[in-house]
């Protein structure tokens, strides 16, 4: 284990020289900034590619050393800092592996950034439906059987794109077998592991897909490690992935002026998880156990524990997750997300030197539950339904959608029509409808369930007027 943080140390050394700025950024080490003092003081480290500070896109100094330490920590052939979030990593790994027109197998409940990458690369996606978990009330991973059937139907597939674990902290139990089976056909496995940067901490956490042999894994260090927002990692195994192509596309999809504050936080986050010790893990497990037990003692509140110990779900019979989330926020307790059934909370990955005000938090949650129970229950909670088709393709290509005319229609009349846009409940950012897909009875019911429960819907729609964007009849929409 190493506590070295090469980029953090380089920034500190640079600042100790009391440098004078005649370069960008224009805040001049924060001197011209009108931000609050707590933020302004950090701007002295918001630097650019100066002597001694290296260059993210062509690293040969402190950034290279920091990325080498990152690869060493995660057991990768090569690892990269991402300053434009996991989105940039998803875009880069898909473009590095696939070329225009390639068939790719894609987990249907992937993040919208995956589908943006498919569209930009002009690929031919085949969607693999995940298995539904009644326990977690979420779509989890693709089954091995679904993958086997997909490869039999589409032997020309050039990549398998998975999400693991899901937003709710549920880890597909067959991930190792799925990766091994894909490799039998020399199909590289690309994994959006945005919620798994902390899995390196070891048991009781699930293993990372990378430890099971995935070829490329993207992790949002800012989600579960102490990194700044937009800070992420990309790890690759060079057996099936060309590192030069990955670097090429990262230069395209990432800013040419990367944030040194974000990169320093990534250097620090790597050191944090690499030095996470047995006593640290024991401390976390004990504090988590006591907190969950205290929540379970609150009358009317149900606590569901995900595969990932960092995630828990809170539920109240008779009330949807959005209403519980609203009550929690009235008590200044802010959860990660809510859906029609539950609230998802991300616990802190504490070390033994850390404390967290769990007793006070439990008191606020108890008060929120008590206040909500005074209110009328929901008349009917939305019933989650799954699409029955395990393997599917969009009936209209991305290119044809771009060329086709579209029109706005009432969503009550959209069944059987091809969606011209992505419609995405956010969070978690998993599209309900993708361009080229048909609006089915199930999808429309899900949309109405989300709207009734108060979900936020992103994408190109006009749901305030109850309208959706579809391909016009005669424009490949029969």
PDB file of N, CA and C in Angstrom, residues 178-272:
ATOM      1  N   UNK A 178     -20.465 -14.704 -17.158  1.00  0.00           N
ATOM      2  CA  UNK A 178     -20.782 -13.930 -18.361  1.00  0.00           C
ATOM      3  C   UNK A 178     -19.505 -13.446 -19.047  1.00  0.00           C
ATOM      4  N   UNK A 179     -18.560 -12.949 -18.260  1.00  0.00           N
ATOM      5  CA  UNK A 179     -17.294 -12.468 -18.823  1.00  0.00           C
ATOM      6  C   UNK A 179     -16.518 -13.619 -19.453  1.00  0.00           C
ATOM      7  N   UNK A 180     -16.458 -14.742 -18.749  1.00  0.00           N
ATOM      8  CA  UNK A 180     -15.737 -15.906 -19.280  1.00  0.00           C
ATOM      9  C   UNK A 180     -16.381 -16.409 -20.569  1.00  0.00           C
ATOM     10  N   UNK A 181     -17.697 -16.445 -20.614  1.00  0.00           N
ATOM     11  CA  UNK A 181     -18.387 -16.937 -21.807  1.00  0.00           C
ATOM     12  C   UNK A 181     -18.144 -16.005 -22.991  1.00  0.00           C
ATOM     13  N   UNK A 182     -18.182 -14.711 -22.757  1.00  0.00           N
ATOM     14  CA  UNK A 182     -17.913 -13.749 -23.830  1.00  0.00           C
ATOM     15  C   UNK A 182     -16.520 -13.934 -24.394  1.00  0.00           C
ATOM     16  N   UNK A 183     -15.564 -14.197 -23.524  1.00  0.00           N
ATOM     17  CA  UNK A 183     -14.180 -14.354 -23.957  1.00  0.00           C
ATOM     18  C   UNK A 183     -13.964 -15.635 -24.763  1.00  0.00           C
ATOM     19  N   UNK A 184     -14.843 -16.611 -24.575  1.00  0.00           N
ATOM     20  CA  UNK A 184     -14.756 -17.816 -25.409  1.00  0.00           C
ATOM     21  C   UNK A 184     -14.919 -17.475 -26.885  1.00  0.00           C
ATOM     22  N   UNK A 185     -15.650 -16.404 -27.160  1.00  0.00           N
ATOM     23  CA  UNK A 185     -15.902 -15.951 -28.530  1.00  0.00           C
ATOM     24  C   UNK A 185     -15.064 -14.720 -28.868  1.00  0.00           C
ATOM     25  N   UNK A 186     -14.068 -14.448 -28.014  1.00  0.00           N
ATOM     26  CA  UNK A 186     -13.170 -13.304 -28.185  1.00  0.00           C
ATOM     27  C   UNK A 186     -13.934 -11.985 -28.253  1.00  0.00           C
ATOM     28  N   UNK A 187     -15.025 -11.885 -27.499  1.00  0.00           N
ATOM     29  CA  UNK A 187     -15.814 -10.658 -27.419  1.00  0.00           C
ATOM     30  C   UNK A 187     -15.349  -9.872 -26.199  1.00  0.00           C
ATOM     31  N   UNK A 188     -14.793  -8.678 -26.392  1.00  0.00           N
ATOM     32  CA  UNK A 188     -14.375  -7.873 -25.239  1.00  0.00           C
ATOM     33  C   UNK A 188     -15.566  -7.422 -24.407  1.00  0.00           C
ATOM     34  N   UNK A 189     -15.373  -7.376 -23.107  1.00  0.00           N
ATOM     35  CA  UNK A 189     -16.430  -6.978 -22.171  1.00  0.00           C
ATOM     36  C   UNK A 189     -16.098  -5.600 -21.608  1.00  0.00           C
ATOM     37  N   UNK A 190     -16.974  -4.654 -21.869  1.00  0.00           N
ATOM     38  CA  UNK A 190     -16.814  -3.271 -21.416  1.00  0.00           C
ATOM     39  C   UNK A 190     -17.846  -3.009 -20.321  1.00  0.00           C
ATOM     40  N   UNK A 191     -17.400  -2.537 -19.177  1.00  0.00           N
ATOM     41  CA  UNK A 191     -18.299  -2.427 -18.026  1.00  0.00           C
ATOM     42  C   UNK A 191     -18.360  -0.992 -17.504  1.00  0.00           C
ATOM     43  N   UNK A 192     -19.582  -0.488 -17.421  1.00  0.00           N
ATOM     44  CA  UNK A 192     -19.838   0.771 -16.732  1.00  0.00           C
ATOM     45  C   UNK A 192     -19.999   0.424 -15.255  1.00  0.00           C
ATOM     46  N   UNK A 193     -18.921   0.595 -14.498  1.00  0.00           N
ATOM     47  CA  UNK A 193     -18.910   0.296 -13.066  1.00  0.00           C
ATOM     48  C   UNK A 193     -18.870   1.608 -12.290  1.00  0.00           C
ATOM     49  N   UNK A 194     -19.727   2.528 -12.699  1.00  0.00           N
ATOM     50  CA  UNK A 194     -19.724   3.866 -12.104  1.00  0.00           C
ATOM     51  C   UNK A 194     -19.854   3.817 -10.586  1.00  0.00           C
ATOM     52  N   UNK A 195     -20.618   2.852 -10.092  1.00  0.00           N
ATOM     53  CA  UNK A 195     -20.861   2.779  -8.649  1.00  0.00           C
ATOM     54  C   UNK A 195     -19.974   1.746  -7.966  1.00  0.00           C
ATOM     55  N   UNK A 196     -18.774   1.501  -8.522  1.00  0.00           N
ATOM     56  CA  UNK A 196     -17.945   0.453  -7.957  1.00  0.00           C
ATOM     57  C   UNK A 196     -16.497   0.799  -7.693  1.00  0.00           C
ATOM     58  N   UNK A 197     -16.145   2.082  -7.671  1.00  0.00           N
ATOM     59  CA  UNK A 197     -14.737   2.434  -7.445  1.00  0.00           C
ATOM     60  C   UNK A 197     -14.242   1.970  -6.085  1.00  0.00           C
ATOM     61  N   UNK A 198     -15.155   1.809  -5.135  1.00  0.00           N
ATOM     62  CA  UNK A 198     -14.787   1.435  -3.766  1.00  0.00           C
ATOM     63  C   UNK A 198     -14.705  -0.068  -3.543  1.00  0.00           C
ATOM     64  N   UNK A 199     -15.085  -0.869  -4.542  1.00  0.00           N
ATOM     65  CA  UNK A 199     -15.135  -2.319  -4.347  1.00  0.00           C
ATOM     66  C   UNK A 199     -13.762  -2.909  -4.041  1.00  0.00           C
ATOM     67  N   UNK A 200     -12.717  -2.140  -4.298  1.00  0.00           N
ATOM     68  CA  UNK A 200     -11.356  -2.568  -3.978  1.00  0.00           C
ATOM     69  C   UNK A 200     -11.170  -2.781  -2.470  1.00  0.00           C
ATOM     70  N   UNK A 201     -12.085  -2.263  -1.665  1.00  0.00           N
ATOM     71  CA  UNK A 201     -11.987  -2.409  -0.203  1.00  0.00           C
ATOM     72  C   UNK A 201     -12.086  -3.864   0.227  1.00  0.00           C
ATOM     73  N   UNK A 202     -12.612  -4.732  -0.625  1.00  0.00           N
ATOM     74  CA  UNK A 202     -12.677  -6.159  -0.305  1.00  0.00           C
ATOM     75  C   UNK A 202     -13.949  -6.545   0.422  1.00  0.00           C
ATOM     76  N   UNK A 203     -14.042  -7.838   0.816  1.00  0.00           N
ATOM     77  CA  UNK A 203     -15.242  -8.341   1.484  1.00  0.00           C
ATOM     78  C   UNK A 203     -15.555  -7.525   2.719  1.00  0.00           C
ATOM     79  N   UNK A 204     -16.850  -7.253   2.963  1.00  0.00           N
ATOM     80  CA  UNK A 204     -18.053  -7.846   2.380  1.00  0.00           C
ATOM     81  C   UNK A 204     -18.543  -7.186   1.082  1.00  0.00           C
ATOM     82  N   UNK A 205     -17.739  -6.338   0.477  1.00  0.00           N
ATOM     83  CA  UNK A 205     -18.141  -5.717  -0.786  1.00  0.00           C
ATOM     84  C   UNK A 205     -18.046  -6.729  -1.925  1.00  0.00           C
ATOM     85  N   UNK A 206     -18.917  -6.621  -2.938  1.00  0.00           N
ATOM     86  CA  UNK A 206     -18.775  -7.482  -4.117  1.00  0.00           C
ATOM     87  C   UNK A 206     -17.435  -7.204  -4.792  1.00  0.00           C
ATOM     88  N   UNK A 207     -16.978  -8.154  -5.606  1.00  0.00           N
ATOM     89  CA  UNK A 207     -15.763  -7.940  -6.370  1.00  0.00           C
ATOM     90  C   UNK A 207     -16.045  -7.056  -7.576  1.00  0.00           C
ATOM     91  N   UNK A 208     -15.038  -6.314  -8.005  1.00  0.00           N
ATOM     92  CA  UNK A 208     -15.137  -5.510  -9.215  1.00  0.00           C
ATOM     93  C   UNK A 208     -15.205  -6.419 -10.434  1.00  0.00           C
ATOM     94  N   UNK A 209     -15.906  -5.959 -11.471  1.00  0.00           N
ATOM     95  CA  UNK A 209     -15.937  -6.706 -12.733  1.00  0.00           C
ATOM     96  C   UNK A 209     -14.534  -6.845 -13.303  1.00  0.00           C
ATOM     97  N   UNK A 210     -13.658  -5.917 -12.996  1.00  0.00           N
ATOM     98  CA  UNK A 210     -12.288  -5.990 -13.508  1.00  0.00           C
ATOM     99  C   UNK A 210     -11.551  -7.187 -12.912  1.00  0.00           C
ATOM    100  N   UNK A 211     -11.844  -7.491 -11.649  1.00  0.00           N
ATOM    101  CA  UNK A 211     -11.189  -8.642 -11.016  1.00  0.00           C
ATOM    102  C   UNK A 211     -11.691  -9.957 -11.605  1.00  0.00           C
ATOM    103  N   UNK A 212     -12.850  -9.912 -12.271  1.00  0.00           N
ATOM    104  CA  UNK A 212     -13.393 -11.095 -12.936  1.00  0.00           C
ATOM    105  C   UNK A 212     -12.927 -11.205 -14.383  1.00  0.00           C
ATOM    106  N   UNK A 213     -12.117 -10.251 -14.837  1.00  0.00           N
ATOM    107  CA  UNK A 213     -11.553 -10.346 -16.170  1.00  0.00           C
ATOM    108  C   UNK A 213     -12.144  -9.416 -17.208  1.00  0.00           C
ATOM    109  N   UNK A 214     -12.981  -8.449 -16.811  1.00  0.00           N
ATOM    110  CA  UNK A 214     -13.513  -7.486 -17.770  1.00  0.00           C
ATOM    111  C   UNK A 214     -12.362  -6.765 -18.465  1.00  0.00           C
ATOM    112  N   UNK A 215     -12.565  -6.396 -19.725  1.00  0.00           N
ATOM    113  CA  UNK A 215     -11.483  -5.812 -20.529  1.00  0.00           C
ATOM    114  C   UNK A 215     -11.328  -4.313 -20.325  1.00  0.00           C
ATOM    115  N   UNK A 216     -12.421  -3.634 -20.037  1.00  0.00           N
ATOM    116  CA  UNK A 216     -12.377  -2.198 -19.741  1.00  0.00           C
ATOM    117  C   UNK A 216     -13.455  -1.885 -18.722  1.00  0.00           C
ATOM    118  N   UNK A 217     -13.099  -1.120 -17.710  1.00  0.00           N
ATOM    119  CA  UNK A 217     -14.033  -0.782 -16.632  1.00  0.00           C
ATOM    120  C   UNK A 217     -13.919   0.707 -16.333  1.00  0.00           C
ATOM    121  N   UNK A 218     -15.072   1.366 -16.297  1.00  0.00           N
ATOM    122  CA  UNK A 218     -15.134   2.788 -15.947  1.00  0.00           C
ATOM    123  C   UNK A 218     -15.753   2.913 -14.562  1.00  0.00           C
ATOM    124  N   UNK A 219     -15.132   3.718 -13.701  1.00  0.00           N
ATOM    125  CA  UNK A 219     -15.610   3.892 -12.330  1.00  0.00           C
ATOM    126  C   UNK A 219     -15.709   5.378 -11.986  1.00  0.00           C
ATOM    127  N   UNK A 220     -16.814   5.760 -11.385  1.00  0.00           N
ATOM    128  CA  UNK A 220     -16.983   7.136 -10.916  1.00  0.00           C
ATOM    129  C   UNK A 220     -16.394   7.246  -9.513  1.00  0.00           C
ATOM    130  N   UNK A 221     -15.155   7.689  -9.437  1.00  0.00           N
ATOM    131  CA  UNK A 221     -14.513   7.825  -8.126  1.00  0.00           C
ATOM    132  C   UNK A 221     -15.259   8.824  -7.249  1.00  0.00           C
ATOM    133  N   UNK A 222     -15.929   9.784  -7.884  1.00  0.00           N
ATOM    134  CA  UNK A 222     -16.626  10.806  -7.109  1.00  0.00           C
ATOM    135  C   UNK A 222     -17.900  10.279  -6.460  1.00  0.00           C
ATOM    136  N   UNK A 223     -18.420   9.127  -6.895  1.00  0.00           N
ATOM    137  CA  UNK A 223     -19.664   8.626  -6.328  1.00  0.00           C
ATOM    138  C   UNK A 223     -19.457   7.972  -4.967  1.00  0.00           C
ATOM    139  N   UNK A 224     -18.398   7.196  -4.819  1.00  0.00           N
ATOM    140  CA  UNK A 224     -18.231   6.439  -3.573  1.00  0.00           C
ATOM    141  C   UNK A 224     -16.869   6.620  -2.910  1.00  0.00           C
ATOM    142  N   UNK A 225     -15.939   7.278  -3.578  1.00  0.00           N
ATOM    143  CA  UNK A 225     -14.648   7.618  -2.980  1.00  0.00           C
ATOM    144  C   UNK A 225     -14.581   9.137  -2.793  1.00  0.00           C
ATOM    145  N   UNK A 226     -13.643   9.641  -1.993  1.00  0.00           N
ATOM    146  CA  UNK A 226     -13.587  11.081  -1.722  1.00  0.00           C
ATOM    147  C   UNK A 226     -12.940  11.884  -2.848  1.00  0.00           C
ATOM    148  N   UNK A 227     -13.517  11.789  -4.044  1.00  0.00           N
ATOM    149  CA  UNK A 227     -13.043  12.572  -5.193  1.00  0.00           C
ATOM    150  C   UNK A 227     -14.077  13.634  -5.530  1.00  0.00           C
ATOM    151  N   UNK A 228     -13.643  14.654  -6.251  1.00  0.00           N
ATOM    152  CA  UNK A 228     -14.557  15.723  -6.640  1.00  0.00           C
ATOM    153  C   UNK A 228     -15.490  15.257  -7.743  1.00  0.00           C
ATOM    154  N   UNK A 229     -16.657  15.881  -7.794  1.00  0.00           N
ATOM    155  CA  UNK A 229     -17.629  15.577  -8.838  1.00  0.00           C
ATOM    156  C   UNK A 229     -16.984  15.686 -10.218  1.00  0.00           C
ATOM    157  N   UNK A 230     -17.273  14.721 -11.088  1.00  0.00           N
ATOM    158  CA  UNK A 230     -16.726  14.545 -12.437  1.00  0.00           C
ATOM    159  C   UNK A 230     -15.432  13.747 -12.444  1.00  0.00           C
ATOM    160  N   UNK A 231     -14.885  13.443 -11.290  1.00  0.00           N
ATOM    161  CA  UNK A 231     -13.646  12.671 -11.241  1.00  0.00           C
ATOM    162  C   UNK A 231     -13.916  11.181 -11.336  1.00  0.00           C
ATOM    163  N   UNK A 232     -13.332  10.518 -12.337  1.00  0.00           N
ATOM    164  CA  UNK A 232     -13.567   9.093 -12.567  1.00  0.00           C
ATOM    165  C   UNK A 232     -12.284   8.393 -13.005  1.00  0.00           C
ATOM    166  N   UNK A 233     -12.353   7.055 -13.041  1.00  0.00           N
ATOM    167  CA  UNK A 233     -11.232   6.216 -13.467  1.00  0.00           C
ATOM    168  C   UNK A 233     -11.653   5.380 -14.676  1.00  0.00           C
ATOM    169  N   UNK A 234     -10.684   5.044 -15.520  1.00  0.00           N
ATOM    170  CA  UNK A 234     -10.861   4.052 -16.586  1.00  0.00           C
ATOM    171  C   UNK A 234      -9.695   3.083 -16.505  1.00  0.00           C
ATOM    172  N   UNK A 235     -10.012   1.790 -16.388  1.00  0.00           N
ATOM    173  CA  UNK A 235      -8.994   0.741 -16.318  1.00  0.00           C
ATOM    174  C   UNK A 235      -9.125  -0.165 -17.527  1.00  0.00           C
ATOM    175  N   UNK A 236      -7.995  -0.587 -18.101  1.00  0.00           N
ATOM    176  CA  UNK A 236      -8.056  -1.489 -19.243  1.00  0.00           C
ATOM    177  C   UNK A 236      -7.084  -2.649 -19.091  1.00  0.00           C
ATOM    178  N   UNK A 237      -7.470  -3.769 -19.693  1.00  0.00           N
ATOM    179  CA  UNK A 237      -6.621  -4.933 -19.883  1.00  0.00           C
ATOM    180  C   UNK A 237      -6.254  -4.942 -21.366  1.00  0.00           C
ATOM    181  N   UNK A 238      -4.987  -4.935 -21.689  1.00  0.00           N
ATOM    182  CA  UNK A 238      -4.541  -4.716 -23.069  1.00  0.00           C
ATOM    183  C   UNK A 238      -4.695  -5.943 -23.984  1.00  0.00           C
ATOM    184  N   UNK A 239      -5.117  -7.079 -23.447  1.00  0.00           N
ATOM    185  CA  UNK A 239      -5.220  -8.278 -24.284  1.00  0.00           C
ATOM    186  C   UNK A 239      -6.202  -8.070 -25.439  1.00  0.00           C
ATOM    187  N   UNK A 240      -7.337  -7.407 -25.164  1.00  0.00           N
ATOM    188  CA  UNK A 240      -8.338  -7.187 -26.203  1.00  0.00           C
ATOM    189  C   UNK A 240      -8.595  -5.713 -26.456  1.00  0.00           C
ATOM    190  N   UNK A 241      -7.899  -4.832 -25.741  1.00  0.00           N
ATOM    191  CA  UNK A 241      -8.124  -3.387 -25.852  1.00  0.00           C
ATOM    192  C   UNK A 241      -6.830  -2.715 -26.292  1.00  0.00           C
ATOM    193  N   UNK A 242      -6.914  -1.850 -27.290  1.00  0.00           N
ATOM    194  CA  UNK A 242      -5.761  -1.098 -27.774  1.00  0.00           C
ATOM    195  C   UNK A 242      -5.632   0.194 -26.974  1.00  0.00           C
ATOM    196  N   UNK A 243      -4.592   0.264 -26.143  1.00  0.00           N
ATOM    197  CA  UNK A 243      -4.422   1.412 -25.250  1.00  0.00           C
ATOM    198  C   UNK A 243      -4.228   2.718 -26.017  1.00  0.00           C
ATOM    199  N   UNK A 244      -3.557   2.650 -27.177  1.00  0.00           N
ATOM    200  CA  UNK A 244      -3.342   3.863 -27.966  1.00  0.00           C
ATOM    201  C   UNK A 244      -4.667   4.418 -28.482  1.00  0.00           C
ATOM    202  N   UNK A 245      -5.591   3.529 -28.853  1.00  0.00           N
ATOM    203  CA  UNK A 245      -6.905   3.987 -29.313  1.00  0.00           C
ATOM    204  C   UNK A 245      -7.707   4.590 -28.163  1.00  0.00           C
ATOM    205  N   UNK A 246      -7.588   3.998 -26.993  1.00  0.00           N
ATOM    206  CA  UNK A 246      -8.269   4.562 -25.824  1.00  0.00           C
ATOM    207  C   UNK A 246      -7.754   5.966 -25.557  1.00  0.00           C
ATOM    208  N   UNK A 247      -6.432   6.130 -25.553  1.00  0.00           N
ATOM    209  CA  UNK A 247      -5.834   7.452 -25.319  1.00  0.00           C
ATOM    210  C   UNK A 247      -6.301   8.463 -26.371  1.00  0.00           C
ATOM    211  N   UNK A 248      -6.339   8.017 -27.616  1.00  0.00           N
ATOM    212  CA  UNK A 248      -6.776   8.886 -28.715  1.00  0.00           C
ATOM    213  C   UNK A 248      -8.177   9.414 -28.462  1.00  0.00           C
ATOM    214  N   UNK A 249      -9.104   8.524 -28.089  1.00  0.00           N
ATOM    215  CA  UNK A 249     -10.484   8.965 -27.899  1.00  0.00           C
ATOM    216  C   UNK A 249     -10.667   9.748 -26.606  1.00  0.00           C
ATOM    217  N   UNK A 250      -9.858   9.468 -25.599  1.00  0.00           N
ATOM    218  CA  UNK A 250      -9.922  10.290 -24.391  1.00  0.00           C
ATOM    219  C   UNK A 250      -9.507  11.725 -24.697  1.00  0.00           C
ATOM    220  N   UNK A 251      -8.525  11.892 -25.591  1.00  0.00           N
ATOM    221  CA  UNK A 251      -8.133  13.250 -25.975  1.00  0.00           C
ATOM    222  C   UNK A 251      -9.271  13.962 -26.710  1.00  0.00           C
ATOM    223  N   UNK A 252     -10.104  13.198 -27.398  1.00  0.00           N
ATOM    224  CA  UNK A 252     -11.236  13.790 -28.111  1.00  0.00           C
ATOM    225  C   UNK A 252     -12.393  14.136 -27.174  1.00  0.00           C
ATOM    226  N   UNK A 253     -12.678  13.225 -26.235  1.00  0.00           N
ATOM    227  CA  UNK A 253     -13.883  13.373 -25.420  1.00  0.00           C
ATOM    228  C   UNK A 253     -13.651  14.112 -24.107  1.00  0.00           C
ATOM    229  N   UNK A 254     -12.398  14.330 -23.737  1.00  0.00           N
ATOM    230  CA  UNK A 254     -12.120  15.079 -22.519  1.00  0.00           C
ATOM    231  C   UNK A 254     -11.665  16.494 -22.851  1.00  0.00           C
ATOM    232  N   UNK A 255     -11.824  17.363 -21.896  1.00  0.00           N
ATOM    233  CA  UNK A 255     -11.424  18.758 -22.072  1.00  0.00           C
ATOM    234  C   UNK A 255      -9.927  18.868 -22.353  1.00  0.00           C
ATOM    235  N   UNK A 256      -9.564  19.806 -23.229  1.00  0.00           N
ATOM    236  CA  UNK A 256      -8.143  20.087 -23.470  1.00  0.00           C
ATOM    237  C   UNK A 256      -7.565  20.948 -22.350  1.00  0.00           C
ATOM    238  N   UNK A 257      -8.437  21.390 -21.429  1.00  0.00           N
ATOM    239  CA  UNK A 257      -7.997  22.143 -20.246  1.00  0.00           C
ATOM    240  C   UNK A 257      -8.491  21.422 -18.996  1.00  0.00           C
ATOM    241  N   UNK A 258      -7.917  20.266 -18.690  1.00  0.00           N
ATOM    242  CA  UNK A 258      -8.425  19.464 -17.571  1.00  0.00           C
ATOM    243  C   UNK A 258      -8.209  20.135 -16.223  1.00  0.00           C
ATOM    244  N   UNK A 259      -9.142  19.907 -15.323  1.00  0.00           N
ATOM    245  CA  UNK A 259      -9.083  20.507 -13.990  1.00  0.00           C
ATOM    246  C   UNK A 259      -8.039  19.818 -13.122  1.00  0.00           C
ATOM    247  N   UNK A 260      -7.082  20.597 -12.649  1.00  0.00           N
ATOM    248  CA  UNK A 260      -6.073  20.040 -11.749  1.00  0.00           C
ATOM    249  C   UNK A 260      -6.656  19.746 -10.370  1.00  0.00           C
ATOM    250  N   UNK A 261      -7.691  20.467  -9.990  1.00  0.00           N
ATOM    251  CA  UNK A 261      -8.350  20.167  -8.720  1.00  0.00           C
ATOM    252  C   UNK A 261      -9.007  18.784  -8.787  1.00  0.00           C
ATOM    253  N   UNK A 262      -9.697  18.501  -9.888  1.00  0.00           N
ATOM    254  CA  UNK A 262     -10.319  17.184 -10.033  1.00  0.00           C
ATOM    255  C   UNK A 262      -9.251  16.096 -10.083  1.00  0.00           C
ATOM    256  N   UNK A 263      -8.182  16.333 -10.861  1.00  0.00           N
ATOM    257  CA  UNK A 263      -7.129  15.317 -10.950  1.00  0.00           C
ATOM    258  C   UNK A 263      -6.447  15.085  -9.603  1.00  0.00           C
ATOM    259  N   UNK A 264      -6.215  16.157  -8.847  1.00  0.00           N
ATOM    260  CA  UNK A 264      -5.611  15.998  -7.521  1.00  0.00           C
ATOM    261  C   UNK A 264      -6.529  15.188  -6.615  1.00  0.00           C
ATOM    262  N   UNK A 265      -7.839  15.412  -6.738  1.00  0.00           N
ATOM    263  CA  UNK A 265      -8.777  14.656  -5.909  1.00  0.00           C
ATOM    264  C   UNK A 265      -8.801  13.188  -6.314  1.00  0.00           C
ATOM    265  N   UNK A 266      -8.547  12.894  -7.598  1.00  0.00           N
ATOM    266  CA  UNK A 266      -8.454  11.505  -8.038  1.00  0.00           C
ATOM    267  C   UNK A 266      -7.198  10.838  -7.488  1.00  0.00           C
ATOM    268  N   UNK A 267      -6.104  11.569  -7.479  1.00  0.00           N
ATOM    269  CA  UNK A 267      -4.861  11.076  -6.892  1.00  0.00           C
ATOM    270  C   UNK A 267      -5.085  10.753  -5.415  1.00  0.00           C
ATOM    271  N   UNK A 268      -5.796  11.641  -4.731  1.00  0.00           N
ATOM    272  CA  UNK A 268      -6.084  11.463  -3.312  1.00  0.00           C
ATOM    273  C   UNK A 268      -7.045  10.293  -3.086  1.00  0.00           C
ATOM    274  N   UNK A 269      -8.064  10.169  -3.954  1.00  0.00           N
ATOM    275  CA  UNK A 269      -9.043   9.080  -3.812  1.00  0.00           C
ATOM    276  C   UNK A 269      -8.381   7.720  -4.012  1.00  0.00           C
ATOM    277  N   UNK A 270      -7.459   7.646  -4.977  1.00  0.00           N
ATOM    278  CA  UNK A 270      -6.725   6.399  -5.177  1.00  0.00           C
ATOM    279  C   UNK A 270      -5.929   6.029  -3.934  1.00  0.00           C
ATOM    280  N   UNK A 271      -5.248   7.010  -3.358  1.00  0.00           N
ATOM    281  CA  UNK A 271      -4.466   6.741  -2.145  1.00  0.00           C
ATOM    282  C   UNK A 271      -5.389   6.315  -1.001  1.00  0.00           C
ATOM    283  N   UNK A 272      -6.587   6.899  -0.964  1.00  0.00           N
ATOM    284  CA  UNK A 272      -7.549   6.588   0.099  1.00  0.00           C
ATOM    285  C   UNK A 272      -7.954   5.117   0.054  1.00  0.00           C
TER     286      UNK A 272
END
